[in-house]
Coordinates of C-alpha atoms and ligand atoms in Angstrom, one line a residue:
M1 CA 65.0 -12.5 25.2
L2 CA 63.2 -11.5 22.0
K3 CA 60.3 -13.8 21.2
K4 CA 60.4 -15.4 17.8
K5 CA 57.7 -14.0 15.5
Y6 CA 56.4 -16.5 12.9
N7 CA 56.2 -15.3 9.3
V8 CA 52.8 -15.4 7.6
L9 CA 51.7 -15.3 4.0
D10 CA 48.1 -14.3 3.5
L11 CA 46.4 -15.3 0.2
F12 CA 43.1 -13.8 -0.9
C13 CA 43.8 -11.3 1.9
G14 CA 41.1 -8.8 1.1
C15 CA 41.4 -5.8 3.5
G16 CA 43.1 -8.1 6.0
G17 CA 40.7 -9.3 8.8
L18 CA 42.5 -12.6 9.0
S19 CA 45.9 -10.9 8.9
K20 CA 44.9 -8.4 11.6
G21 CA 43.9 -11.2 13.9
F22 CA 47.1 -13.1 13.4
E23 CA 49.1 -9.9 13.9
M24 CA 47.2 -9.4 17.2
A25 CA 48.2 -12.9 18.1
G26 CA 51.9 -12.0 17.6
Y27 CA 52.7 -13.1 14.1
N28 CA 54.7 -11.2 11.5
I29 CA 52.7 -10.8 8.4
L30 CA 55.1 -10.8 5.5
L31 CA 52.8 -10.4 2.5
G32 CA 49.1 -10.1 1.5
V33 CA 48.0 -11.1 -2.0
D34 CA 44.7 -10.2 -3.6
F35 CA 43.5 -8.9 -7.0
N36 CA 41.1 -6.3 -5.6
E37 CA 42.9 -3.1 -5.7
P38 CA 40.8 -1.0 -3.2
A39 CA 40.9 -3.9 -0.6
L40 CA 44.7 -4.1 -1.0
R41 CA 45.0 -0.3 -0.5
T42 CA 43.2 -0.7 2.8
Y43 CA 45.4 -3.7 3.6
A44 CA 48.6 -1.7 3.0
Y45 CA 47.3 1.3 5.0
N46 CA 46.7 -0.8 8.0
H47 CA 49.5 -3.4 7.9
H48 CA 52.5 -1.1 7.9
G49 CA 55.3 -3.8 8.1
S50 CA 53.7 -6.0 5.4
K51 CA 54.2 -6.1 1.7
T52 CA 51.2 -6.4 -0.7
L53 CA 50.9 -7.9 -4.1
C54 CA 48.0 -7.1 -6.5
G55 CA 47.8 -10.3 -8.4
D56 CA 45.5 -13.0 -9.8
L57 CA 46.0 -16.2 -7.9
S58 CA 44.6 -18.2 -10.7
A59 CA 47.5 -17.1 -12.9
P60 CA 50.8 -19.2 -12.6
D61 CA 52.9 -16.0 -13.0
T62 CA 51.6 -14.7 -9.7
F63 CA 53.6 -17.4 -7.8
K64 CA 56.8 -16.1 -9.4
H65 CA 56.0 -12.6 -8.0
I66 CA 55.3 -14.1 -4.6
D67 CA 58.6 -15.9 -4.7
K68 CA 60.5 -12.6 -5.3
L69 CA 58.6 -10.7 -2.6
V70 CA 59.3 -13.3 0.1
E71 CA 62.8 -14.2 -1.0
G72 CA 65.2 -14.8 1.9
N73 CA 62.4 -15.4 4.4
V74 CA 61.1 -18.6 5.9
I75 CA 57.3 -18.8 5.5
D76 CA 56.1 -20.4 8.7
V77 CA 52.3 -20.2 8.2
I78 CA 50.1 -19.7 5.1
I79 CA 46.6 -18.4 5.7
G80 CA 43.8 -17.7 3.3
G81 CA 40.1 -17.6 2.4
P82 CA 39.7 -18.6 -1.3
P83 CA 36.3 -17.9 -2.6
C84 CA 34.4 -21.1 -3.5
Q85 CA 31.7 -19.7 -5.8
G86 CA 31.3 -22.0 -8.8
F87 CA 33.2 -24.8 -7.1
S88 CA 32.7 -28.0 -9.1
L89 CA 33.2 -31.6 -8.5
T90 CA 31.8 -33.8 -11.2
G91 CA 33.7 -37.0 -10.5
P92 CA 36.3 -38.3 -8.1
R93 CA 39.1 -36.7 -10.1
Q94 CA 37.4 -33.4 -10.9
F95 CA 39.0 -31.4 -8.2
D96 CA 41.5 -30.2 -10.8
D97 CA 38.7 -28.6 -12.7
E98 CA 39.5 -25.0 -14.0
R99 CA 36.8 -23.6 -11.7
N100 CA 38.6 -24.8 -8.6
K101 CA 41.8 -23.0 -9.5
L102 CA 41.5 -20.7 -6.4
Y103 CA 41.7 -23.7 -4.1
L104 CA 44.5 -25.1 -6.1
A105 CA 46.4 -21.8 -5.6
M106 CA 46.3 -22.5 -1.8
I107 CA 47.6 -26.1 -2.4
E108 CA 50.3 -24.9 -4.8
T109 CA 51.6 -22.3 -2.4
V110 CA 51.7 -24.8 0.5
R111 CA 53.5 -27.3 -1.8
R112 CA 56.1 -24.5 -2.8
Y113 CA 56.9 -23.2 0.7
K114 CA 56.2 -26.1 3.0
P115 CA 55.1 -23.9 5.9
K116 CA 54.9 -25.4 9.4
A117 CA 51.2 -24.8 9.3
F118 CA 48.4 -23.5 7.1
L119 CA 44.9 -22.2 7.7
I120 CA 42.0 -22.1 5.2
E121 CA 38.8 -20.3 5.9
N122 CA 35.5 -20.8 4.1
V123 CA 31.7 -20.7 4.3
P124 CA 30.2 -23.5 6.3
G125 CA 28.4 -24.8 3.2
M126 CA 31.8 -26.0 2.0
A127 CA 31.6 -28.8 4.6
T128 CA 28.6 -30.5 3.0
L129 CA 29.2 -29.5 -0.7
Y130 CA 29.0 -32.6 -2.9
K131 CA 28.1 -34.6 0.2
G132 CA 31.4 -33.6 1.9
E133 CA 33.5 -34.8 -1.0
V134 CA 35.1 -31.4 -1.5
R135 CA 36.1 -31.2 2.2
D136 CA 37.5 -34.7 2.1
E137 CA 39.5 -34.1 -1.1
I138 CA 41.0 -31.0 0.5
I139 CA 42.0 -33.0 3.5
R140 CA 43.5 -35.8 1.3
R141 CA 45.5 -33.4 -0.8
F142 CA 47.2 -31.8 2.2
T143 CA 47.6 -35.1 4.0
S144 CA 49.5 -36.4 1.0
M145 CA 51.9 -33.4 1.4
G146 CA 52.7 -34.4 5.0
Y147 CA 50.1 -32.3 6.9
S148 CA 47.8 -33.5 9.7
V149 CA 44.6 -31.7 9.0
S150 CA 41.7 -30.8 11.2
N151 CA 38.6 -28.9 10.3
Q152 CA 35.7 -27.4 12.3
I153 CA 32.8 -24.9 11.9
L154 CA 33.5 -22.1 14.3
C155 CA 31.1 -19.4 15.5
S156 CA 32.7 -16.0 15.9
A157 CA 30.5 -15.0 18.9
D158 CA 32.2 -17.8 20.9
Y159 CA 35.4 -15.8 20.7
G160 CA 34.1 -12.4 21.8
V161 CA 32.9 -11.1 18.4
P162 CA 29.5 -9.4 18.7
Q163 CA 28.2 -11.3 15.7
I164 CA 26.9 -14.7 14.8
R165 CA 29.1 -15.7 11.9
K166 CA 29.9 -19.3 11.2
R167 CA 33.0 -20.3 9.2
L168 CA 34.5 -23.6 8.2
V169 CA 38.2 -23.6 9.1
F170 CA 40.9 -26.1 8.1
V171 CA 44.2 -26.1 10.0
G172 CA 47.1 -28.3 8.9
L173 CA 50.4 -29.0 10.8
L174 CA 53.4 -30.3 8.9
N175 CA 55.0 -33.6 10.0
S176 CA 53.1 -33.6 13.2
K177 CA 51.8 -36.5 15.3
E178 CA 49.4 -34.1 16.8
I179 CA 46.2 -32.8 15.2
F180 CA 45.3 -29.2 15.8
Q181 CA 42.6 -28.7 18.4
F182 CA 40.5 -25.6 17.8
P183 CA 40.2 -23.2 20.7
E184 CA 37.4 -23.8 23.1
P185 CA 34.7 -21.1 23.1
Y186 CA 35.7 -18.1 25.3
L187 CA 32.1 -17.2 26.0
K188 CA 28.9 -19.1 26.6
P189 CA 25.8 -18.0 24.6
D190 CA 24.3 -16.0 27.5
E191 CA 27.6 -14.1 27.7
Y192 CA 27.8 -13.1 24.0
I193 CA 28.7 -9.5 23.3
T194 CA 25.5 -7.7 22.1
C195 CA 25.1 -5.1 19.4
E196 CA 24.5 -2.4 22.0
Q197 CA 27.6 -3.3 24.0
A198 CA 29.5 -3.2 20.7
I199 CA 28.3 0.1 19.0
G200 CA 26.1 1.9 21.6
D201 CA 28.8 4.6 22.1
L202 CA 28.9 5.7 18.4
P203 CA 27.2 8.9 17.4
S204 CA 23.6 8.5 16.3
L205 CA 24.0 10.6 13.1
E206 CA 20.4 11.7 13.7
H207 CA 21.0 15.3 12.5
T208 CA 24.0 14.8 10.2
L209 CA 25.3 12.2 7.7
G210 CA 28.7 12.2 9.5
S211 CA 32.0 12.2 7.6
D212 CA 35.0 10.1 6.9
V213 CA 36.8 11.4 10.0
S214 CA 34.8 12.7 13.0
E215 CA 34.8 12.7 16.8
Y216 CA 33.5 10.4 19.5
E217 CA 30.7 12.1 21.4
M218 CA 30.9 10.0 24.6
E219 CA 33.2 7.9 26.7
P220 CA 33.3 4.2 26.0
Q221 CA 30.5 2.5 28.0
T222 CA 31.6 -1.2 27.9
E223 CA 34.7 -3.3 28.0
Y224 CA 34.2 -4.2 24.3
Q225 CA 34.0 -0.5 23.3
K226 CA 37.2 0.3 25.3
L227 CA 38.9 -2.6 23.6
M228 CA 37.9 -1.5 20.1
R229 CA 38.9 2.1 20.8
G230 CA 42.3 1.3 22.2
S231 CA 44.2 4.6 22.0
C232 CA 42.3 5.8 19.0
N233 CA 40.8 9.2 19.5
V234 CA 39.3 10.0 16.1
L235 CA 36.4 8.2 14.5
H236 CA 36.9 6.9 11.0
N237 CA 34.3 5.7 8.4
H238 CA 31.3 6.6 10.5
K239 CA 29.1 8.1 7.8
S240 CA 25.4 7.4 7.1
I241 CA 23.6 6.7 3.9
D242 CA 21.3 9.6 2.8
H243 CA 18.1 7.5 3.0
K244 CA 14.9 8.6 1.3
Q245 CA 12.3 9.8 3.7
F246 CA 10.0 6.8 3.1
V247 CA 12.8 4.5 4.2
K248 CA 13.3 6.4 7.4
D249 CA 9.5 6.5 8.0
T250 CA 9.1 2.8 7.3
I251 CA 12.0 1.6 9.5
A252 CA 10.8 3.9 12.3
L253 CA 7.8 1.6 12.6
V254 CA 10.0 -1.5 13.1
P255 CA 10.9 -2.2 16.8
D256 CA 14.3 -3.3 18.1
G257 CA 15.1 -6.7 16.7
G258 CA 12.0 -6.7 14.4
N259 CA 11.4 -6.9 10.7
Y260 CA 8.9 -6.4 7.9
K261 CA 6.4 -8.6 9.7
D262 CA 6.1 -5.8 12.3
L263 CA 4.9 -3.3 9.8
P264 CA 1.2 -2.3 9.5
P265 CA -0.6 -3.6 6.4
G266 CA 0.3 -1.6 3.2
V267 CA 3.6 -0.2 4.6
G268 CA 7.0 -1.2 3.2
E269 CA 5.5 -3.8 0.8
S270 CA 8.0 -2.9 -1.9
R271 CA 10.4 -5.1 0.1
I272 CA 8.9 -8.4 1.3
F273 CA 11.4 -11.2 1.8
H274 CA 12.8 -12.8 4.9
M275 CA 15.5 -10.2 5.5
A276 CA 13.5 -7.1 4.6
W277 CA 13.3 -4.2 7.0
T278 CA 15.4 -6.0 9.6
R279 CA 16.5 -4.1 12.6
Y280 CA 19.5 -5.5 14.6
C281 CA 18.6 -6.5 18.1
S282 CA 20.3 -4.4 20.8
Y283 CA 20.5 -7.3 23.3
K284 CA 21.9 -9.9 20.9
P285 CA 25.0 -10.2 18.7
S286 CA 24.3 -9.1 15.2
R287 CA 23.5 -11.5 12.4
T288 CA 26.3 -12.1 9.8
I289 CA 27.6 -8.9 8.4
D290 CA 27.4 -9.1 4.7
T291 CA 28.9 -7.0 1.8
G292 CA 26.3 -4.3 2.1
H293 CA 22.7 -4.6 0.8
R294 CA 20.4 -2.1 2.5
N295 CA 18.0 -4.3 4.4
N296 CA 19.6 -4.3 7.8
F297 CA 19.1 -1.3 10.1
H298 CA 20.6 0.0 13.3
Y299 CA 18.8 -1.4 16.4
K300 CA 17.8 2.2 17.5
W301 CA 18.4 4.8 14.7
N302 CA 16.5 5.0 11.5
R303 CA 19.3 4.2 9.2
C304 CA 21.6 1.4 8.0
P305 CA 24.7 0.8 10.2
T306 CA 27.8 2.7 9.1
V307 CA 31.0 1.1 7.9
R308 CA 32.5 1.7 11.3
E309 CA 29.5 0.1 13.1
C310 CA 29.9 -3.0 10.8
A311 CA 33.6 -3.0 11.4
R312 CA 33.0 -3.0 15.2
L313 CA 30.6 -5.9 14.8
Q314 CA 33.4 -7.7 12.8
S315 CA 35.8 -6.8 15.7
F316 CA 38.1 -4.5 13.7
P317 CA 39.7 -2.0 16.1
D318 CA 38.7 1.6 15.5
D319 CA 42.1 2.6 14.2
F320 CA 41.7 0.2 11.3
V321 CA 40.7 2.6 8.5
F322 CA 38.8 1.5 5.4
L323 CA 39.7 3.1 2.1
G324 CA 37.8 3.3 -1.2
N325 CA 34.2 4.3 -1.9
K326 CA 31.3 3.2 0.4
G327 CA 30.5 0.1 -1.7
Q328 CA 34.1 -1.0 -1.7
Q329 CA 34.4 -0.4 2.0
D330 CA 31.2 -2.4 2.7
K331 CA 32.6 -5.3 0.6
Q332 CA 35.9 -5.2 2.5
V333 CA 34.3 -5.4 5.9
G334 CA 31.6 -7.9 4.9
N335 CA 34.2 -10.3 3.3
A336 CA 36.5 -10.3 6.3
V337 CA 37.2 -12.9 8.9
P338 CA 36.4 -11.3 12.2
C339 CA 39.7 -10.2 13.7
L340 CA 39.0 -11.6 17.2
M341 CA 38.1 -15.1 15.8
A342 CA 41.3 -15.1 13.7
K343 CA 43.3 -14.0 16.8
A344 CA 41.8 -16.9 18.8
I345 CA 42.9 -19.4 16.2
G346 CA 46.3 -17.8 15.9
V347 CA 46.9 -17.9 19.6
E348 CA 46.0 -21.6 19.8
L349 CA 48.3 -22.3 16.8
L350 CA 51.3 -20.8 18.5
K351 CA 51.2 -23.7 21.0
Y352 CA 51.8 -26.1 18.2
L353 CA 54.5 -24.0 16.5
K354 CA 56.5 -23.8 19.7
Ligands
SAM401 C1 36.4 -13.8 1.5 S1 37.5 -12.6 0.8 C2 38.9 -12.7 1.9 C3 38.8 -11.9 3.2 C4 40.1 -11.9 4.0 N1 40.6 -13.2 4.3 C5 39.9 -11.1 5.2 O1 39.9 -11.7 6.3 O2 39.7 -9.9 5.2 C6 38.1 -13.3 -0.6 C7 39.1 -12.4 -1.4 O3 39.5 -13.2 -2.5 C8 39.9 -12.3 -3.5 N2 40.0 -13.0 -4.8 C9 39.0 -13.6 -5.5 N3 39.5 -14.2 -6.6 C10 40.9 -13.9 -6.6 C11 41.9 -14.2 -7.6 N4 41.7 -14.9 -8.7 N5 43.2 -13.7 -7.3 C12 43.4 -13.0 -6.2 N6 42.4 -12.7 -5.3 C13 41.2 -13.1 -5.5 C14 38.8 -11.2 -3.5 O4 39.2 -10.0 -4.1 C15 38.5 -11.1 -2.0 O5 39.2 -10.0 -1.4

């Protein structure tokens, strides 16, 4: 018998880390919506069965376009990570402030389609913003629409992602006496996947800058590397920045896991702040992958990690190809929800949908 696939609408989908994880968990992704054109091109390239809409989710017209694109389908789950920059709450009723429109877009879509469940992902700081009032108001709004809402700060490394990335996640279930229980960690801290286990098989690029499409130079060395490669036999997005010689010479002096504090006096002083000249640590998961400043370096090679290395640390499989220029690709990877963390939540949610 064919298993039912639950239909998903992904708002603020970016390149689709969250969608990819839900797809891995067995969902059918109907539509991804975002206003960033390069991210959406990546999304479309990697989610073959899904539609995309390039639209501003703070504009009411966008909802009409979504209506048309999903017409005739039941939307079972709505997922999304609305940005919360500039979030404002100046009084008990100020949630409807203009600046909070992106959160309101999430609420409006859930009101419109009444999915069986929704998921919202955000930075952990959202939990304590305005002494927790924002989080409480989000819970109140969805509760009044008939959802039982749970929220928790999750750490991606607990679910097999080689990265310490913490995210606040809300999950709501419609007309349910149950409250969603987040998945228990799959790994203990001493079992976390390390940087070396994640990217140690990728070419060093010591004598070349690499290219958009290249070849693996060795067999996968770890279970994680095998998992990421799957049946992929070409290497995408493994291209180095052409660093200035002084950058290469300076980072060469920083040991595995070290930073600017390990440099001799007078060296690298053009960058002195807590993140400067940081090398990833080969025997730990990486720190949070960001949208691409040039202060984090490979644990072994004298260069920044490539887009593919960052994608590995975000648990994107190797056949997930990033489009756009280098800056756009960095942003797509750094903004994403790690696929394996999204998958873990998606798998858990299936138990409630059934
Ligand atoms: C944190 S990222 C989402 C990442 C995504 N969930 C993933 O896992 O790959 C937030 C996204 O919101 C999009 N965005 C911000 N404001 C928007 C708006 N007004 N309308 C549509 N998309 C918007 C950005 O372009 C960005 O891709």
